[in-house]
Amino acid sequence: MALKQVSSNKCFEGFQKVFEHDSAELKCKMKFGIYLPPKAETGKCPVLYWLSGLTCTEQNFITKAGFHQAAAEHGLIVVAPDTSPRGCNIEGEDESWDFGTGAGFYVDATEDPWKTNYRMYSYIKDELPKLINANFPTDPERMSIFGHSMGGHGALILALKNPGKYKSVSAFAPICNPIQCQWGKKALGGYLGSDVSKWEAYDATQLVKSYPNSHLDILIDQGKDDQFLSAGQLLPDNFIAACTEQKIPVVFRLQQGYDHSYFFIATFINDHIKHHAKYLNA
Amino acid sequence: MSSRSGSAREYETSDRSPGLSAFPPVPESSENEAEGLIFYHMDLYGSKERFDIFPEELTGQDDRSLGDTRKESALSSEKFQRSQEAGYDLEKEVAELAKMYGLDEDREKELELLGGHLEMVESRWPPARTEKAGSQGSIYNASKSSSPMKDQSQSTKQQGLPGEASQDEEENKARAEDKAESHIGSGEGLSSSDMSDEWNSQAVSEEEAADVFCSTCKMPIRAFDKLFGEHKDHEVAQLPSAVESEKEEIHKNMCKLEEQIAQMENFASHLEEIFITVEENFGRQEQNFEVHYNDAVQVLAQKYEEQLEALGEEKRQKLEALYGQLVSCGEHLDTCKELTDATQELYLENDKANFMKAAVTMVDRLEEFLKKEVDLELSTLPDFEERVIDFSEVEQLMNSINTIPAPCAPVINPQAPNTATGTSLRVCWGLFSDDTVECYQLCYKPVSNERRSDEQAEHTLKVKETYCTITNLLPNTQYEFWVSALNASGISPPSERAVYVTAPSPPTIKNKKIRSCENAALVCWESRDINPVDSYTVELSKLIDEENGDTITESIVGIPNCEVLIHLQPTQSYRICIRALNLGGSSERSEPVLIHTTGTYFCLNEDTAHPLLAILDDGFTIACDELENPECDLPVYDNSFTRCIGILGSLIPFPGKHYWEVEVEEDTEYRIGVAFENTPRHGYLGANNSSWCMRHIITPSRHKYEFLHSGMTPDIRITAPPRRIGILLDYENCRLSFFNADIAQHLYAFNSHFQHYVHPCFALETPGILRIHTGIAIPRWTALP
């Protein structure tokens, strides 16, 4: 599990670094960005995992979201992995932007030819935290997760499938009900096969219904002018309704005038960092 | 007064608070005063220089300082001996002392008067010195007795040069004597270390140095002597430690002497004062006697004159009467003689006819003459009249030597601060002259603006002292006092009238209006007197444990109004009392109130409540039963909400953070938040720019939550309806945050720079109740969203 540093830049007295490593889960070289706040030089810090959306690499978030200052202030290590295995030479992996490379969908694929490499769920859940905890001054007991769009979906399902593993969860414009939207149908069908019941294991709205009575504070921001919201790809109302039914506390903020971009993320990133810092530093 | 006063000053105008600036004036020069009392030269006892001489010398290392000491000690020893020789000649001693102490000429005169005292002081010293000298002499003797022994141990040398040895010994003896003398002279100052040094040097000249101290013989010896010499069974100590203990002993004695000197100085100055007083007193009495006895003598002389005059007059009258009688007696005798002569002539008449003629005439004359009675009674007695000598006037004069005329009018003092209570006054007065007074007659009556003051009862008291405490008065009331002095001779005219005022009644703290937060409390009270008071004082004590609240830890003085904002420390309990003050003094403490600085505590402002809104008995639950026509013809009060069934709380106007919680029913529609005090009463909370609130609405499909300011709300969905809403007002960070307090979930935050202080606001939009919880410590989870 050797790490190879790709880049390191000083940022708000801490360091934004990118590492590369050979992933056992994904059977390929994977990069991830990691921000080490100044506090990490003297003590263990909690880790906040960021999952990016379709087409993104580890670079988008660390270059566009502007989270560093808040992370430095609250002493959070922020890890931003890539969104899918890369360079696996699977036929058709680069054919479309919403499937294959850059669109891992944070599931463990069961269908050929994806099932060998496309195991992003396990990678995020197990391999990556293990790697991070082994190589950086982290507190393994304190971790949270958040993400954007597909990454928002990833964050929600990881939190909902693993009660207690994450102290908190939040999302920007998450794909809340993938089994009901085009992106989800394509990806889940491709990775998991045509049995829709198998998809439900990776659908946040479905997972809420069986979520145990364990405390989880969910914060969701959604741009009101998000083209994918109106296109019916995100379906937050379904998720809100399910949460209301299950009395799972969500604060869902429909932000007037914002779209699906990183400009939207950058606007509210501080609120999310604080949301996680509240539980991670409690 | 503590730093608390500073905080009070922030809120009260400082120039109006007399207590704050009431520092006593610093005495002009305490040095002058001290000089008046102490007549010894300050340098002798006050200066460190002199004292330090001894410890410095004790080190005994510096040859120069040793030399200086010798010179000095020689000087003082000389003086001492001289005074010894003079045989306690007082005059000389006093003069010498005066010289020694640097007294100037003026002082000497006083010293002569106090000679007896000085003698006492002086006589204390010589014995002490003698004793010292004796002890040192004995040391010397002991050392002398030891030296022959040493000499013997060096017998070869001694034998070889006997003459020289004896000469040496003579020299040594002479030197030792010199030194002993100098030790005697320098008195207490010299230490054994000094001596031991010298003894050391002496020992070195003979052989090796002494290194232990024999406590039995009080002398330094060599360790060798301890083992084998005459000190074999003696108790010994290491020389340095012996030196130390000896130094300590000497230092102690020094201290005692200093004490005695100080005592004596005090006593002497006291005597001086007494002396002056005696002289004054006796002088006054002499004068008194002179005046009175002169009067008496004059009166006596006058009486004497009067008596003599009266006596002479009587004598003259008596003599005059007697003389007249004598004259008439002579006349009568002459007539008798004449008649006798005429009759005899008649006998000699030979002519009968003539005889008969003449005889008839003669017989008639005789008959006539003899008819007259001869008065032989004394017209006056020879003795003088009994005279009563009147001594009454003299007696009175003599008596009046001790009974002086009726006194002059006393002078009544203006009221002294803090001499009054709510029901009593202490009045003081004095006499301008030295009149003798048996007692005083004190009169008083309440000062009344109305002109029926005659009806006001005047009270009169007889008092022996020049002060009186009058009780059973009314609080915060002015009284007029005047006083006359009385003695056997009569009563003086009354003094000027002085107005005194009683202290106010203790104020009453308005318990229901107390507001507090972690760092401050706002306390209001009301005065119980009609007359205004000057200011108020707040006394606050921090309760460490609930039992121990009696110590006033801080007080804030000079509060002009019936309200004060007190800075406090978080999470403590305080007991707060108020006192009212006027010229006369301070009132008793008010009933105390307890304030806990845990969280923010406020109360509801009932004046603002909509008529349909009910406040339950606990004061923190608001309810509304019916909603029909909230705008109907209900009575409208000046300050109450008219449209929105709401109420304002009264939050302490203090920066920082304030947190409270509201318990709500799931099916109740409400608006809760904050508003400026002047938020429009006819509008809805959140609909204007002077209020910020969270609104709960039930739609057919879901619970809807709005966060309203100026009628605008963000679009926010909350999946778990909060039962207990936490509201955090954070002036510092310009935020108003709402939380689901049960699960620490952040719901929404307004970011607003509040231009004024705000108050909590609550409104019901469906029948139901809201329960308000205050005094809750700010939860940690509110620090971040």
mmCIF file with all atom_site columns, N, CA and C in Angstrom, chain B residues 198-236:
data_model
loop_
_atom_site.group_PDB
_atom_site.id
_atom_site.type_symbol
_atom_site.label_atom_id
_atom_site.label_alt_id
_atom_site.label_comp_id
_atom_site.label_asym_id
_atom_site.label_entity_id
_atom_site.label_seq_id
_atom_site.pdbx_PDB_ins_code
_atom_site.Cartn_x
_atom_site.Cartn_y
_atom_site.Cartn_z
_atom_site.occupancy
_atom_site.B_iso_or_equiv
_atom_site.pdbx_formal_charge
_atom_site.auth_seq_id
_atom_site.auth_comp_id
_atom_site.auth_asym_id
_atom_site.auth_atom_id
_atom_site.pdbx_PDB_model_num
ATOM 1   N N  . GLU B 1 198 ? 38.956 38.651 66.133 1.00 0.00 ? 198 GLU B N  1
ATOM 2   C CA . GLU B 1 198 ? 40.151 39.176 66.781 1.00 0.00 ? 198 GLU B CA 1
ATOM 3   C C  . GLU B 1 198 ? 40.873 38.097 67.559 1.00 0.00 ? 198 GLU B C  1
ATOM 4   N N  . TRP B 1 199 ? 40.040 37.317 68.209 1.00 0.00 ? 199 TRP B N  1
ATOM 5   C CA . TRP B 1 199 ? 40.659 36.212 68.950 1.00 0.00 ? 199 TRP B CA 1
ATOM 6   C C  . TRP B 1 199 ? 41.374 35.293 68.008 1.00 0.00 ? 199 TRP B C  1
ATOM 7   N N  . ASN B 1 200 ? 40.764 35.128 66.830 1.00 0.00 ? 200 ASN B N  1
ATOM 8   C CA . ASN B 1 200 ? 41.416 34.290 65.837 1.00 0.00 ? 200 ASN B CA 1
ATOM 9   C C  . ASN B 1 200 ? 42.778 34.838 65.503 1.00 0.00 ? 200 ASN B C  1
ATOM 10  N N  . SER B 1 201 ? 42.772 36.114 65.207 1.00 0.00 ? 201 SER B N  1
ATOM 11  C CA . SER B 1 201 ? 44.044 36.698 64.785 1.00 0.00 ? 201 SER B CA 1
ATOM 12  C C  . SER B 1 201 ? 45.068 36.568 65.906 1.00 0.00 ? 201 SER B C  1
ATOM 13  N N  . GLN B 1 202 ? 44.548 36.707 67.108 1.00 0.00 ? 202 GLN B N  1
ATOM 14  C CA . GLN B 1 202 ? 45.449 36.564 68.241 1.00 0.00 ? 202 GLN B CA 1
ATOM 15  C C  . GLN B 1 202 ? 45.972 35.135 68.295 1.00 0.00 ? 202 GLN B C  1
ATOM 16  N N  . ALA B 1 203 ? 45.033 34.215 68.107 1.00 0.00 ? 203 ALA B N  1
ATOM 17  C CA . ALA B 1 203 ? 45.415 32.817 68.170 1.00 0.00 ? 203 ALA B CA 1
ATOM 18  C C  . ALA B 1 203 ? 46.419 32.495 67.081 1.00 0.00 ? 203 ALA B C  1
ATOM 19  N N  . VAL B 1 204 ? 46.218 33.063 65.918 1.00 0.00 ? 204 VAL B N  1
ATOM 20  C CA . VAL B 1 204 ? 47.127 32.788 64.804 1.00 0.00 ? 204 VAL B CA 1
ATOM 21  C C  . VAL B 1 204 ? 48.531 33.222 65.186 1.00 0.00 ? 204 VAL B C  1
ATOM 22  N N  . SER B 1 205 ? 48.579 34.356 65.833 1.00 0.00 ? 205 SER B N  1
ATOM 23  C CA . SER B 1 205 ? 49.896 34.840 66.199 1.00 0.00 ? 205 SER B CA 1
ATOM 24  C C  . SER B 1 205 ? 50.571 33.870 67.161 1.00 0.00 ? 205 SER B C  1
ATOM 25  N N  . GLU B 1 206 ? 49.782 33.174 67.915 1.00 0.00 ? 206 GLU B N  1
ATOM 26  C CA . GLU B 1 206 ? 50.382 32.216 68.836 1.00 0.00 ? 206 GLU B CA 1
ATOM 27  C C  . GLU B 1 206 ? 50.595 30.877 68.151 1.00 0.00 ? 206 GLU B C  1
ATOM 28  N N  . GLU B 1 207 ? 49.522 30.318 67.625 1.00 0.00 ? 207 GLU B N  1
ATOM 29  C CA . GLU B 1 207 ? 49.639 29.072 66.857 1.00 0.00 ? 207 GLU B CA 1
ATOM 30  C C  . GLU B 1 207 ? 48.447 28.956 65.903 1.00 0.00 ? 207 GLU B C  1
ATOM 31  N N  . GLU B 1 208 ? 47.772 27.788 65.891 1.00 0.00 ? 208 GLU B N  1
ATOM 32  C CA . GLU B 1 208 ? 46.693 27.650 64.897 1.00 0.00 ? 208 GLU B CA 1
ATOM 33  C C  . GLU B 1 208 ? 45.401 28.309 65.394 1.00 0.00 ? 208 GLU B C  1
ATOM 34  N N  . ALA B 1 209 ? 44.436 28.430 64.463 1.00 0.00 ? 209 ALA B N  1
ATOM 35  C CA . ALA B 1 209 ? 43.197 29.161 64.763 1.00 0.00 ? 209 ALA B CA 1
ATOM 36  C C  . ALA B 1 209 ? 42.232 28.302 65.572 1.00 0.00 ? 209 ALA B C  1
ATOM 37  N N  . ALA B 1 210 ? 41.410 28.998 66.407 1.00 0.00 ? 210 ALA B N  1
ATOM 38  C CA . ALA B 1 210 ? 40.333 28.300 67.113 1.00 0.00 ? 210 ALA B CA 1
ATOM 39  C C  . ALA B 1 210 ? 39.244 27.974 66.106 1.00 0.00 ? 210 ALA B C  1
ATOM 40  N N  . ASP B 1 211 ? 38.622 26.796 66.238 1.00 0.00 ? 211 ASP B N  1
ATOM 41  C CA . ASP B 1 211 ? 37.605 26.445 65.244 1.00 0.00 ? 211 ASP B CA 1
ATOM 42  C C  . ASP B 1 211 ? 36.294 25.966 65.862 1.00 0.00 ? 211 ASP B C  1
ATOM 43  N N  . VAL B 1 212 ? 36.241 25.821 67.162 1.00 0.00 ? 212 VAL B N  1
ATOM 44  C CA . VAL B 1 212 ? 34.964 25.507 67.796 1.00 0.00 ? 212 VAL B CA 1
ATOM 45  C C  . VAL B 1 212 ? 34.717 26.509 68.915 1.00 0.00 ? 212 VAL B C  1
ATOM 46  N N  . PHE B 1 213 ? 33.469 26.501 69.373 1.00 0.00 ? 213 PHE B N  1
ATOM 47  C CA . PHE B 1 213 ? 33.085 27.454 70.408 1.00 0.00 ? 213 PHE B CA 1
ATOM 48  C C  . PHE B 1 213 ? 32.613 26.678 71.624 1.00 0.00 ? 213 PHE B C  1
ATOM 49  N N  . CYS B 1 214 ? 33.229 26.956 72.715 1.00 0.00 ? 214 CYS B N  1
ATOM 50  C CA . CYS B 1 214 ? 32.839 26.275 73.941 1.00 0.00 ? 214 CYS B CA 1
ATOM 51  C C  . CYS B 1 214 ? 31.672 27.037 74.569 1.00 0.00 ? 214 CYS B C  1
ATOM 52  N N  . SER B 1 215 ? 30.503 26.401 74.594 1.00 0.00 ? 215 SER B N  1
ATOM 53  C CA . SER B 1 215 ? 29.310 27.069 75.122 1.00 0.00 ? 215 SER B CA 1
ATOM 54  C C  . SER B 1 215 ? 29.417 27.238 76.627 1.00 0.00 ? 215 SER B C  1
ATOM 55  N N  . THR B 1 216 ? 30.110 26.344 77.255 1.00 0.00 ? 216 THR B N  1
ATOM 56  C CA . THR B 1 216 ? 30.227 26.400 78.718 1.00 0.00 ? 216 THR B CA 1
ATOM 57  C C  . THR B 1 216 ? 31.052 27.611 79.134 1.00 0.00 ? 216 THR B C  1
ATOM 58  N N  . CYS B 1 217 ? 32.207 27.754 78.469 1.00 0.00 ? 217 CYS B N  1
ATOM 59  C CA . CYS B 1 217 ? 33.084 28.857 78.850 1.00 0.00 ? 217 CYS B CA 1
ATOM 60  C C  . CYS B 1 217 ? 32.800 30.116 78.059 1.00 0.00 ? 217 CYS B C  1
ATOM 61  N N  . LYS B 1 218 ? 31.912 30.038 77.109 1.00 0.00 ? 218 LYS B N  1
ATOM 62  C CA . LYS B 1 218 ? 31.591 31.197 76.254 1.00 0.00 ? 218 LYS B CA 1
ATOM 63  C C  . LYS B 1 218 ? 32.842 31.712 75.563 1.00 0.00 ? 218 LYS B C  1
ATOM 64  N N  . MET B 1 219 ? 33.594 30.830 74.993 1.00 0.00 ? 219 MET B N  1
ATOM 65  C CA . MET B 1 219 ? 34.783 31.303 74.275 1.00 0.00 ? 219 MET B CA 1
ATOM 66  C C  . MET B 1 219 ? 35.126 30.348 73.140 1.00 0.00 ? 219 MET B C  1
ATOM 67  N N  . PRO B 1 220 ? 35.784 30.889 72.120 1.00 0.00 ? 220 PRO B N  1
ATOM 68  C CA . PRO B 1 220 ? 36.217 30.017 71.024 1.00 0.00 ? 220 PRO B CA 1
ATOM 69  C C  . PRO B 1 220 ? 37.461 29.232 71.446 1.00 0.00 ? 220 PRO B C  1
ATOM 70  N N  . ILE B 1 221 ? 37.500 28.009 71.072 1.00 0.00 ? 221 ILE B N  1
ATOM 71  C CA . ILE B 1 221 ? 38.660 27.183 71.382 1.00 0.00 ? 221 ILE B CA 1
ATOM 72  C C  . ILE B 1 221 ? 39.039 26.383 70.158 1.00 0.00 ? 221 ILE B C  1
ATOM 73  N N  . ARG B 1 222 ? 40.136 25.720 70.249 1.00 0.00 ? 222 ARG B N  1
ATOM 74  C CA . ARG B 1 222 ? 40.509 24.846 69.154 1.00 0.00 ? 222 ARG B CA 1
ATOM 75  C C  . ARG B 1 222 ? 39.903 23.476 69.402 1.00 0.00 ? 222 ARG B C  1
ATOM 76  N N  . ALA B 1 223 ? 39.627 22.794 68.335 1.00 0.00 ? 223 ALA B N  1
ATOM 77  C CA . ALA B 1 223 ? 39.013 21.482 68.466 1.00 0.00 ? 223 ALA B CA 1
ATOM 78  C C  . ALA B 1 223 ? 39.892 20.589 69.326 1.00 0.00 ? 223 ALA B C  1
ATOM 79  N N  . PHE B 1 224 ? 41.131 20.808 69.215 1.00 0.00 ? 224 PHE B N  1
ATOM 80  C CA . PHE B 1 224 ? 42.105 20.028 69.960 1.00 0.00 ? 224 PHE B CA 1
ATOM 81  C C  . PHE B 1 224 ? 41.822 20.134 71.457 1.00 0.00 ? 224 PHE B C  1
ATOM 82  N N  . ASP B 1 225 ? 41.464 21.360 71.923 1.00 0.00 ? 225 ASP B N  1
ATOM 83  C CA . ASP B 1 225 ? 41.192 21.586 73.340 1.00 0.00 ? 225 ASP B CA 1
ATOM 84  C C  . ASP B 1 225 ? 39.963 20.825 73.786 1.00 0.00 ? 225 ASP B C  1
ATOM 85  N N  . LYS B 1 226 ? 39.047 20.683 72.882 1.00 0.00 ? 226 LYS B N  1
ATOM 86  C CA . LYS B 1 226 ? 37.817 19.946 73.214 1.00 0.00 ? 226 LYS B CA 1
ATOM 87  C C  . LYS B 1 226 ? 38.167 18.509 73.549 1.00 0.00 ? 226 LYS B C  1
ATOM 88  N N  . LEU B 1 227 ? 39.128 17.994 72.821 1.00 0.00 ? 227 LEU B N  1
ATOM 89  C CA . LEU B 1 227 ? 39.474 16.582 73.011 1.00 0.00 ? 227 LEU B CA 1
ATOM 90  C C  . LEU B 1 227 ? 40.332 16.383 74.256 1.00 0.00 ? 227 LEU B C  1
ATOM 91  N N  . PHE B 1 228 ? 41.226 17.303 74.454 1.00 0.00 ? 228 PHE B N  1
ATOM 92  C CA . PHE B 1 228 ? 42.200 17.040 75.513 1.00 0.00 ? 228 PHE B CA 1
ATOM 93  C C  . PHE B 1 228 ? 42.257 18.106 76.589 1.00 0.00 ? 228 PHE B C  1
ATOM 94  N N  . GLY B 1 229 ? 41.885 19.302 76.264 1.00 0.00 ? 229 GLY B N  1
ATOM 95  C CA . GLY B 1 229 ? 42.109 20.408 77.202 1.00 0.00 ? 229 GLY B CA 1
ATOM 96  C C  . GLY B 1 229 ? 41.088 20.469 78.312 1.00 0.00 ? 229 GLY B C  1
ATOM 97  N N  . GLU B 1 230 ? 41.017 21.598 78.904 1.00 0.00 ? 230 GLU B N  1
ATOM 98  C CA . GLU B 1 230 ? 40.100 21.788 80.031 1.00 0.00 ? 230 GLU B CA 1
ATOM 99  C C  . GLU B 1 230 ? 38.651 21.790 79.571 1.00 0.00 ? 230 GLU B C  1
ATOM 100 N N  . HIS B 1 231 ? 38.429 21.896 78.259 1.00 0.00 ? 231 HIS B N  1
ATOM 101 C CA . HIS B 1 231 ? 37.058 21.926 77.733 1.00 0.00 ? 231 HIS B CA 1
ATOM 102 C C  . HIS B 1 231 ? 36.559 20.547 77.411 1.00 0.00 ? 231 HIS B C  1
ATOM 103 N N  . LYS B 1 232 ? 37.274 19.573 77.885 1.00 0.00 ? 232 LYS B N  1
ATOM 104 C CA . LYS B 1 232 ? 37.008 18.199 77.479 1.00 0.00 ? 232 LYS B CA 1
ATOM 105 C C  . LYS B 1 232 ? 35.525 17.833 77.623 1.00 0.00 ? 232 LYS B C  1
ATOM 106 N N  . ASP B 1 233 ? 34.953 18.173 78.773 1.00 0.00 ? 233 ASP B N  1
ATOM 107 C CA . ASP B 1 233 ? 33.556 17.763 79.013 1.00 0.00 ? 233 ASP B CA 1
ATOM 108 C C  . ASP B 1 233 ? 32.572 18.890 78.698 1.00 0.00 ? 233 ASP B C  1
ATOM 109 N N  . HIS B 1 234 ? 33.081 19.925 78.130 1.00 0.00 ? 234 HIS B N  1
ATOM 110 C CA . HIS B 1 234 ? 32.197 21.065 77.863 1.00 0.00 ? 234 HIS B CA 1
ATOM 111 C C  . HIS B 1 234 ? 31.398 20.840 76.594 1.00 0.00 ? 234 HIS B C  1
ATOM 112 N N  . GLU B 1 235 ? 30.316 21.586 76.574 1.00 0.00 ? 235 GLU B N  1
ATOM 113 C CA . GLU B 1 235 ? 29.491 21.534 75.368 1.00 0.00 ? 235 GLU B CA 1
ATOM 114 C C  . GLU B 1 235 ? 30.102 22.490 74.349 1.00 0.00 ? 235 GLU B C  1
ATOM 115 N N  . VAL B 1 236 ? 30.300 21.992 73.148 1.00 0.00 ? 236 VAL B N  1
ATOM 116 C CA . VAL B 1 236 ? 30.908 22.867 72.147 1.00 0.00 ? 236 VAL B CA 1
ATOM 117 C C  . VAL B 1 236 ? 30.029 22.916 70.894 1.00 0.00 ? 236 VAL B C  1
#
